[in-house]
Short mmCIF file of C-alpha atoms in Angstrom, two decimals:
data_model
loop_
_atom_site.label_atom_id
_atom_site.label_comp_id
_atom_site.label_asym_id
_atom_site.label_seq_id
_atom_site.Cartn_x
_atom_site.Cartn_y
_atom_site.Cartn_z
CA UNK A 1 20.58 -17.52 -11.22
CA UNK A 2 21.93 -14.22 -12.48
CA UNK A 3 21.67 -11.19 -10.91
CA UNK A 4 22.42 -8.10 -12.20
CA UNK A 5 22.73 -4.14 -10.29
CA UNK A 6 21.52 -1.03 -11.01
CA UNK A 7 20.99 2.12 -9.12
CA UNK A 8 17.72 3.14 -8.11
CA UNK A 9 17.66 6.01 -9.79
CA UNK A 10 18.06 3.93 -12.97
CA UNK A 11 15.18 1.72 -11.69
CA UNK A 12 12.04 4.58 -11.35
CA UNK A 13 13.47 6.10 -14.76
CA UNK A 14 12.68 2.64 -16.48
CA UNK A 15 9.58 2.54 -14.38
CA UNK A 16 8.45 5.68 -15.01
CA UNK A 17 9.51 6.31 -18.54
CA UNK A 18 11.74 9.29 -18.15
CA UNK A 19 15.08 10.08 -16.76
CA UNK A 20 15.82 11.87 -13.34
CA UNK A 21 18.91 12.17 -11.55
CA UNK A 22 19.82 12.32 -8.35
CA UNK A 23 22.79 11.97 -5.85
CA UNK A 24 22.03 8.29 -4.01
CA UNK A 25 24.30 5.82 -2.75
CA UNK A 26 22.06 2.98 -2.34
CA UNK A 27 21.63 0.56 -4.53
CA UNK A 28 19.37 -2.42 -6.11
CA UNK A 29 19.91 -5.66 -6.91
CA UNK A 30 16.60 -7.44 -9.44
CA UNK A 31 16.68 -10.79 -10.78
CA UNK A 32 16.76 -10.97 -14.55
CA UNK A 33 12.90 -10.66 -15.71
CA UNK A 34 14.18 -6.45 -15.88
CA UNK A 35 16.38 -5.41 -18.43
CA UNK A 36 18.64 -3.54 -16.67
CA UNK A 37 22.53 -1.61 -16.68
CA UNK A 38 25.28 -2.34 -14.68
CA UNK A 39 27.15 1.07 -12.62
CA UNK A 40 30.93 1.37 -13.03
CA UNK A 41 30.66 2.17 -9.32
CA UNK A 42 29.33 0.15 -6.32
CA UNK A 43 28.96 2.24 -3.00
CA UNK A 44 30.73 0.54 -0.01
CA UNK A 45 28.50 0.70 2.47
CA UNK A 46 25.49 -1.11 0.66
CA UNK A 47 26.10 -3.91 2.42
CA UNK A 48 23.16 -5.24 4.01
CA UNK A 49 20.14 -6.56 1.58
CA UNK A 50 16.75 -5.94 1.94
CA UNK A 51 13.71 -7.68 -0.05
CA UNK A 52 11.48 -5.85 -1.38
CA UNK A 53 8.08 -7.35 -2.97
CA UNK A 54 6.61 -4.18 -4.93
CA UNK A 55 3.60 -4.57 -7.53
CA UNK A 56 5.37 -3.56 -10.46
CA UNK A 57 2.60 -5.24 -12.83
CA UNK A 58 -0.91 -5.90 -12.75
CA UNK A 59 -3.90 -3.52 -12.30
CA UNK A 60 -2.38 -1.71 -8.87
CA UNK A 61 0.77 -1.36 -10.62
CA UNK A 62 0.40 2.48 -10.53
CA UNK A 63 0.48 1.75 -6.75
CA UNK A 64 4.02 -0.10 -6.38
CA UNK A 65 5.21 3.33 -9.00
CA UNK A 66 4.21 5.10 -5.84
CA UNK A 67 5.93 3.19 -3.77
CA UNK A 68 8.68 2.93 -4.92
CA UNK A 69 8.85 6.57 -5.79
CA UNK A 70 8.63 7.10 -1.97
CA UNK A 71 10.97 4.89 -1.41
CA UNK A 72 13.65 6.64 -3.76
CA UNK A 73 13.33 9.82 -2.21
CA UNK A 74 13.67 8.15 1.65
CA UNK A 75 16.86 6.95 0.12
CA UNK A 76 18.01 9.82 -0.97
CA UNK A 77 17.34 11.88 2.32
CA UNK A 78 19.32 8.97 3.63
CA UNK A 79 22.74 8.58 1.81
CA UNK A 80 24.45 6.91 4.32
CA UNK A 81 21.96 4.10 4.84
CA UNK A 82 23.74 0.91 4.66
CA UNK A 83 20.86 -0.95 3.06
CA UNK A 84 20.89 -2.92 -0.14
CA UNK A 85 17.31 -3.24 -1.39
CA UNK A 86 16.64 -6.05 -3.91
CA UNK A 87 13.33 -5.52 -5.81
CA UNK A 88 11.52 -8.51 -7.09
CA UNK A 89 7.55 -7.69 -8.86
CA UNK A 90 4.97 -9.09 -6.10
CA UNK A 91 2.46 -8.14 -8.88
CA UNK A 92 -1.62 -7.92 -8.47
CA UNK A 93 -2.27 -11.01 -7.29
CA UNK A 94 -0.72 -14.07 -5.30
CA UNK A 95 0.20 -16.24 -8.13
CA UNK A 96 3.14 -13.98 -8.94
CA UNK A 97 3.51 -12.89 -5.51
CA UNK A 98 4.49 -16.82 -4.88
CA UNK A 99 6.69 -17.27 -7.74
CA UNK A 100 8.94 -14.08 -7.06
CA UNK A 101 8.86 -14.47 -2.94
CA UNK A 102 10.18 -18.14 -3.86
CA UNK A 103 12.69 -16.84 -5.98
CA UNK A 104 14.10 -14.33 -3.66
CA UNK A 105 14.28 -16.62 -0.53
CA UNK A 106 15.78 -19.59 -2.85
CA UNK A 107 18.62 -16.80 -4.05
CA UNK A 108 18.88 -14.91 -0.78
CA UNK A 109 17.82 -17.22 2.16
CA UNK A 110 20.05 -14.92 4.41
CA UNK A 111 18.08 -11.58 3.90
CA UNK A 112 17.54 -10.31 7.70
CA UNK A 113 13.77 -8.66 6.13
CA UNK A 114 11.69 -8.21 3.33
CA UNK A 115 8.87 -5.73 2.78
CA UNK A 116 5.86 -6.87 1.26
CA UNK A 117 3.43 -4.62 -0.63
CA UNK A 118 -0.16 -5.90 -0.74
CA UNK A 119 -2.11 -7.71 1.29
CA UNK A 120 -2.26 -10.95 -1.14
CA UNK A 121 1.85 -10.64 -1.12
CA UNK A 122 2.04 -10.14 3.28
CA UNK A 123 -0.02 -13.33 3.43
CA UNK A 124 2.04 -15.38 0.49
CA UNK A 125 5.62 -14.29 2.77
CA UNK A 126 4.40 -14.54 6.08
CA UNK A 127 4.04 -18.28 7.12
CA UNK A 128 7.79 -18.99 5.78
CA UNK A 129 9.33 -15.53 6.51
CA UNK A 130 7.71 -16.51 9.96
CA UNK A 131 9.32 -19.98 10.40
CA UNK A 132 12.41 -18.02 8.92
CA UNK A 133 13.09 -15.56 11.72
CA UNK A 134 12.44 -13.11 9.23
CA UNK A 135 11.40 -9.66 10.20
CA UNK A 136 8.56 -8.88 7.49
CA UNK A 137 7.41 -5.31 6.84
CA UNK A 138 3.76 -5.53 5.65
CA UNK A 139 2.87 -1.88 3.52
CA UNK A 140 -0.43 -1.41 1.68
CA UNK A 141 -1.60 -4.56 3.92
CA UNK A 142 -4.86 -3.88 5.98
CA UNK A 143 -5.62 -8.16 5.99
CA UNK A 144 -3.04 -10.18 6.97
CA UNK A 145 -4.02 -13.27 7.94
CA UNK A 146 -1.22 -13.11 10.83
CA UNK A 147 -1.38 -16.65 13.14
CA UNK A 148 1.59 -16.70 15.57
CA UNK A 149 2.61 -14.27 18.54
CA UNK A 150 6.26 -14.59 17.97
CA UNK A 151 6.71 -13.88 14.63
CA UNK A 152 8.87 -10.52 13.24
CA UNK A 153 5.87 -8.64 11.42
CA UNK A 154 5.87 -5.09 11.59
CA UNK A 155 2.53 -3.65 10.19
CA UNK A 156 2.77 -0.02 8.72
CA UNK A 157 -0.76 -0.39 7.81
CA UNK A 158 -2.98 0.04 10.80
CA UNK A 159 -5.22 -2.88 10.32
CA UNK A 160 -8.89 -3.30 9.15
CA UNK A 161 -9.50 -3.57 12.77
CA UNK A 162 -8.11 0.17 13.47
CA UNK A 163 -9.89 1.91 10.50
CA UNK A 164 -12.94 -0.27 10.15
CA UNK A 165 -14.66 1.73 13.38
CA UNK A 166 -14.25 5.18 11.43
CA UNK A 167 -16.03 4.10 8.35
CA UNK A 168 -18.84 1.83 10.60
CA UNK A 169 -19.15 4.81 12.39
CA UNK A 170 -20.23 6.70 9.58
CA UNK A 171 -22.40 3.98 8.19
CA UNK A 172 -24.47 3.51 11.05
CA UNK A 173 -27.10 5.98 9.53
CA UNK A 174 -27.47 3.82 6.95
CA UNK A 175 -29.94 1.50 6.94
CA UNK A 176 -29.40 -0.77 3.55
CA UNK A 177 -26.07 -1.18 2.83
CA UNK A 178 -24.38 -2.49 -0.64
CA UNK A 179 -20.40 -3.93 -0.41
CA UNK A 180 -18.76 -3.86 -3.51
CA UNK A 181 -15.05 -4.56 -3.99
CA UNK A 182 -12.44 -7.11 -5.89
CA UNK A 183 -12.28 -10.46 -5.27
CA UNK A 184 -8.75 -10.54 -3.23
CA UNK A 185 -7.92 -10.54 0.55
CA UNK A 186 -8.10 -7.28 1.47
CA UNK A 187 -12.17 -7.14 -0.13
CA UNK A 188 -12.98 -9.95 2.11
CA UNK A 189 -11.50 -9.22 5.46
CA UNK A 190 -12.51 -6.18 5.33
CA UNK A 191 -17.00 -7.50 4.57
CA UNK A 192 -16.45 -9.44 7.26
CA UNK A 193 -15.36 -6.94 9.97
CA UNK A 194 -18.24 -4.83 8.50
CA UNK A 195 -20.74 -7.31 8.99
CA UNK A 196 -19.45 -8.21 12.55
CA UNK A 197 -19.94 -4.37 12.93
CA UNK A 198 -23.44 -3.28 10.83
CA UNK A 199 -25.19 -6.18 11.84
CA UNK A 200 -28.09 -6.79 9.17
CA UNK A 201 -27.13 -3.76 7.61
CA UNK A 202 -25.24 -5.21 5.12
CA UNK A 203 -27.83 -6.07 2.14
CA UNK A 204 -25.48 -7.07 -0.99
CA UNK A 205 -21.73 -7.95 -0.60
CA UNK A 206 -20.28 -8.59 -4.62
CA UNK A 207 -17.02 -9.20 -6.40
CA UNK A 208 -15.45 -7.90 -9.30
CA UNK A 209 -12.55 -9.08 -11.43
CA UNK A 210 -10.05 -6.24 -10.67
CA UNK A 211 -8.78 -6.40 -14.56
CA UNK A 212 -12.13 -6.94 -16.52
CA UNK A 213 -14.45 -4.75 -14.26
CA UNK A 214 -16.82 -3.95 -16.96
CA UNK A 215 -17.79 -7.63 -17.92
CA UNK A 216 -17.79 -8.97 -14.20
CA UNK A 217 -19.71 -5.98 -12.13
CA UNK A 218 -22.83 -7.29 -11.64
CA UNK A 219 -24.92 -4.38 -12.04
CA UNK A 220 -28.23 -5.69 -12.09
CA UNK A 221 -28.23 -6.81 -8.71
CA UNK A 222 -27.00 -3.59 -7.71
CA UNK A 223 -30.08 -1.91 -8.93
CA UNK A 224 -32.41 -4.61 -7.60
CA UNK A 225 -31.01 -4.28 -3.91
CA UNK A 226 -31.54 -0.62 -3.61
CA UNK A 227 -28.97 0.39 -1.26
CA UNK A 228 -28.96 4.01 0.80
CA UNK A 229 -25.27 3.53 0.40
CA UNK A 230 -22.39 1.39 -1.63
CA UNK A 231 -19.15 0.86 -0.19
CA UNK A 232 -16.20 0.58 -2.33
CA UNK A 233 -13.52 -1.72 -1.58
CA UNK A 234 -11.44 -0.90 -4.62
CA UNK A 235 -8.38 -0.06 -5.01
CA UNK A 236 -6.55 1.84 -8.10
CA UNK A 237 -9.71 0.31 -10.66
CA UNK A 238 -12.12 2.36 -8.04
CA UNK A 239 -12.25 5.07 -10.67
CA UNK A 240 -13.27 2.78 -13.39
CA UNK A 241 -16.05 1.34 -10.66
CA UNK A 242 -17.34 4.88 -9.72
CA UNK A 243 -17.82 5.73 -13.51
CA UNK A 244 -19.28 2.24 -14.64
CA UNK A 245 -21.96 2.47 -11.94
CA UNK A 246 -23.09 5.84 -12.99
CA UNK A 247 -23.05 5.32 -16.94
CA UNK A 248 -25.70 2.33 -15.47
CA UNK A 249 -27.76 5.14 -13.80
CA UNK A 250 -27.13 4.47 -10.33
CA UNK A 251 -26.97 7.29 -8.30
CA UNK A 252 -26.34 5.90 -4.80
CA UNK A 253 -23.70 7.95 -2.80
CA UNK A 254 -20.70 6.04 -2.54
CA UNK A 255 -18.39 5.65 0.20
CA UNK A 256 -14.90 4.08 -0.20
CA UNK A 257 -11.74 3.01 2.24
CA UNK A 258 -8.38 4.79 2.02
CA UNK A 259 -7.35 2.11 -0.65
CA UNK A 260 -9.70 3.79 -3.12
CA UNK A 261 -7.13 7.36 -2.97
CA UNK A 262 -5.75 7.68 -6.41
CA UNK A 263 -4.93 11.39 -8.03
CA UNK A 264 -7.00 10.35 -11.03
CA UNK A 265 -10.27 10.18 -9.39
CA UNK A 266 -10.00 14.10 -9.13
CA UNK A 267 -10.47 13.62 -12.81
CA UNK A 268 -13.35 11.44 -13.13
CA UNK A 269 -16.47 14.02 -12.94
CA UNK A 270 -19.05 10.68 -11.26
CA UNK A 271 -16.19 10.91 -8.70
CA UNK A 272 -17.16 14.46 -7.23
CA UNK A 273 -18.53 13.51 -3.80
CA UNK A 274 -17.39 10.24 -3.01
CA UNK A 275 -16.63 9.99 0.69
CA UNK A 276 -13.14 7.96 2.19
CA UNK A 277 -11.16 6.64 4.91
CA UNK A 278 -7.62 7.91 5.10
CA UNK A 279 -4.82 8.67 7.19
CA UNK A 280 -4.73 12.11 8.74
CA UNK A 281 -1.29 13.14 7.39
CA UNK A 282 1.34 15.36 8.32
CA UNK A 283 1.39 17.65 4.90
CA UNK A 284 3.74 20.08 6.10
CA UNK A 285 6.29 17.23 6.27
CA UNK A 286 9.19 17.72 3.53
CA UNK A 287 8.56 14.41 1.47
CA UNK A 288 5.54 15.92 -0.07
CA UNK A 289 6.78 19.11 -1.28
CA UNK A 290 9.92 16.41 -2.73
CA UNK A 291 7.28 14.75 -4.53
CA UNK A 292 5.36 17.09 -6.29
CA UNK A 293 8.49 18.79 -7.51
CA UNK A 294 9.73 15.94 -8.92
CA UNK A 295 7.02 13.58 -9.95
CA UNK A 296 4.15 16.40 -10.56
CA UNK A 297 1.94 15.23 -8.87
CA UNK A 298 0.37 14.85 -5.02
CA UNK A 299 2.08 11.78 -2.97
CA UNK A 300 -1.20 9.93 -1.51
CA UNK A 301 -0.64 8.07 1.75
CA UNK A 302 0.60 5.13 -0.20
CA UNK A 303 3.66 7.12 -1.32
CA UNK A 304 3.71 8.66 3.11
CA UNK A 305 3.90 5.08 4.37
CA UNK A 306 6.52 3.88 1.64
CA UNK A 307 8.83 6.83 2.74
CA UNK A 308 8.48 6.76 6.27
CA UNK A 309 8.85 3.01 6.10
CA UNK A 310 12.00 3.27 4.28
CA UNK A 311 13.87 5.79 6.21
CA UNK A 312 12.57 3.80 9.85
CA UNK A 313 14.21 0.73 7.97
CA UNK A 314 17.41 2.44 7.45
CA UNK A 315 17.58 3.87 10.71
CA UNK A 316 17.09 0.85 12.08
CA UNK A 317 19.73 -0.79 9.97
CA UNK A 318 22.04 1.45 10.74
CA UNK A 319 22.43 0.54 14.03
CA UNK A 320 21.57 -3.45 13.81
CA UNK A 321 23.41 -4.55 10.78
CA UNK A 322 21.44 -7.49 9.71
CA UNK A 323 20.54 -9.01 12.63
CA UNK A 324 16.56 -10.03 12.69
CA UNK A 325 16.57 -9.81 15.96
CA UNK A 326 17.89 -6.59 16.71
CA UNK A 327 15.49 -5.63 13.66
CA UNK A 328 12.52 -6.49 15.11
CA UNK A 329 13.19 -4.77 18.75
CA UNK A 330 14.28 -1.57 16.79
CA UNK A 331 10.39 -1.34 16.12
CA UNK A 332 8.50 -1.76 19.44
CA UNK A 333 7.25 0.69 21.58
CA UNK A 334 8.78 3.10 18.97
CA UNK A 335 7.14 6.33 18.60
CA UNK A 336 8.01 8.97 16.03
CA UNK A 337 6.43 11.83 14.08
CA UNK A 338 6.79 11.42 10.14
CA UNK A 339 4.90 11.72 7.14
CA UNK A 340 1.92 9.62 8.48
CA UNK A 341 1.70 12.12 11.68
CA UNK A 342 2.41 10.54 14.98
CA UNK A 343 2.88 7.18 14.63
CA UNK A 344 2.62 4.41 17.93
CA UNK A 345 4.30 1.12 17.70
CA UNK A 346 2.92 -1.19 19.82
CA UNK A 347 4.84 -3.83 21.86
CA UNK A 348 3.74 -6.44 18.65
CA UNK A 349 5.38 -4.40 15.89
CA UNK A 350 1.98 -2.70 14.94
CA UNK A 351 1.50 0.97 13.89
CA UNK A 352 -1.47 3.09 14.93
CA UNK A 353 -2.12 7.09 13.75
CA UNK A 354 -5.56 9.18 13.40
CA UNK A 355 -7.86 8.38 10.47
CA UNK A 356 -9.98 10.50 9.11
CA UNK A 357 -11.59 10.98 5.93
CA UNK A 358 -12.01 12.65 2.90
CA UNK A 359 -14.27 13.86 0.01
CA UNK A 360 -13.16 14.17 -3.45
CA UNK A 361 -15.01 17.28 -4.00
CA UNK A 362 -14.61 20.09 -7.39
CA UNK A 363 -11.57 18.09 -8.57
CA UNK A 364 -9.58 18.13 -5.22
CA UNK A 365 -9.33 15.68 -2.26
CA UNK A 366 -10.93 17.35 0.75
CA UNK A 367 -10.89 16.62 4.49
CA UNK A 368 -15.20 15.48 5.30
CA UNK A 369 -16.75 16.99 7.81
CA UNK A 370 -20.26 16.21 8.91
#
């Protein structure tokens, strides 16, 4: 197997179609399914490799750009972090999640963690990376399907379980409720903690293909059910949802889950009102004045847990090498004040901060108040 390194920097230009520059020591190491240049230089204390399964194709593929812009920029703030990330594409959907988490264990068995992007990718890595003694960072993952108490998983995400009580909350004056979302884990963890929560409330639960919404939303039984409300579990496609539905006349409010945050629903006009979970962030933090300036656009919380994610992980390899153990430890109990606000690790590696929500509302994102 061939492996070939480039500098990150290198790495978003390709991904993002345009060159930037920047002063970084880290850098990455990809398998060969990216064309990709080799530096004259390689920076000494890169010494310790960390996985990193990013969607980099398929339909949330805008998402792992995010990411991975985030994670750039935590590098960069970081320039003495002794980590070595090696990107692999965890793409939309576990089929190539399998293939490229096989491929990175087979080359790099000895990898002290990996982060995982997705829920479908956190759930193909974490039975082995388990058994492994791997610590696993789980971003972007809200279902994990997590089955042993002494595993390594460290959960950015607060889980369904954290922000599912916001959004019932809300949904409790509702008294016919419509659950729309793709077919994937995250869609269907997430109906059933509803449904434990809205009992009989819950009138129509569906599934879309995520990359042919248009010929596979059901939109007929949509109409028939008559909701008071539709719930949204979509990710980056939500847009195309939101606009679909109304083209087909239906003029429910709509309610979504932080998932659904993209900048370009501030551009879709059948947007304008559409009510969300998402994390209360600390916007006066640095990293998203950073990103605007260079990317021109607003960071969404995807891009606020990719950063403080990466510069936790490089704190914490700083002072435990690549030892799992050490790793893992690093995280409990931890407590610290980043992009994400305050953030509480409990004693299992899990991350808790305020939700609240939003309303996209005259072309801007909003905080929603009742």
């Amino acid at each position: 197997m061939k492996f070939f390194i480039i500098s990150i920097v290198t790495l978003i230009a390709i991904l993002t179609g345009c060159m930037v520059t920047a002063d970084i020591s880290e850098n990455l190491v990809q398998t060969g399914n990216l064309s990709i240049d080799t530096p004259s230089v390689q920076i000494q204390n890169s010494d310790v490799p960390i996985g990193i399964l990013v969607m980099k194709s398929g339909f949330v593929a805008d998402i792992g750009e995010e990411y991975l812009r985030a994670f750039e920029l935590a590098l960069n703030n970081s320039p003495d972090s002794p980590i070595r990330p090696m990107i692999m594409d965890g793409g939309s959907e576990p089929t190539k999640a399998i293939s490229s988490w096989k491929e990175m264990k087979e080359s790099k068995p000895e990898i002290p963690t990996v982060i995982t992007v997705a829920s479908w990718t956190s759930n193909v890595v974490y039975p082995e990376a388990s058994d492994m003694g791997i610590v696993q960072v789980a971003l972007g993952s809200a279902a994990i399907n997590q089955s042993s108490s002494s595993d390594r998983l460290i959960r950015f995400t607060p889980g369904v379980a954290q922000e599912s009580p916001v959004l019932a909350s809300y949904l409790n004056k509702f008294d016919r409720i419509a659950v729309i979302g793709g077919d994937n884990d995250y869609s269907n963890g997430y109906f059933s903690t509803l449904d434990a929560l809205l009992p009989g409330k819950i009138i129509l639960n569906i599934r879309y293909n995520q990359d042919s919404v248009e010929t596979t939303l059901n939109y007929s039984e949509i109409i028939e059910s008559n909701p008071d409300v539709i719930v949204l579990l979509s990710v980056s496609e939500g847009g195309e949802v939101i606009r679909l539905l109304r083209e087909h006349n239906i003029t429910t409010p709509f309610v979504g889950t932080r998932v659904i945050e993209r900048n370009s629903l501030t551009e879709i006009n059948s947007a304008d009102g559409l009510i969300f979970t998402s994390p209360a962030l600390n916007t006066s933090h640095p990293f998203f004045n950073q990103y605007f300036e260079k990317y021109g656009e607003n960071s969404t919380f995807y891009g606020a847990e990719g950063y403080d994610a990466m510069s936790m992980l490089s704190s914490a390899v700083s002072e435990c090498g690549d030892s799992s153990k050490c790793l893992y430890s690093w995280f409990e109990n931890r407590t610290y004040n980043g992009t994400l606000g305050r953030v509480v690790f409990d004693d299992m590696g899990v991350a808790s901060y305020p939700i609240a929500m939003k309303i996209v509302k005259d072309g801007k994102f909003e905080e929603y108040r009742e």
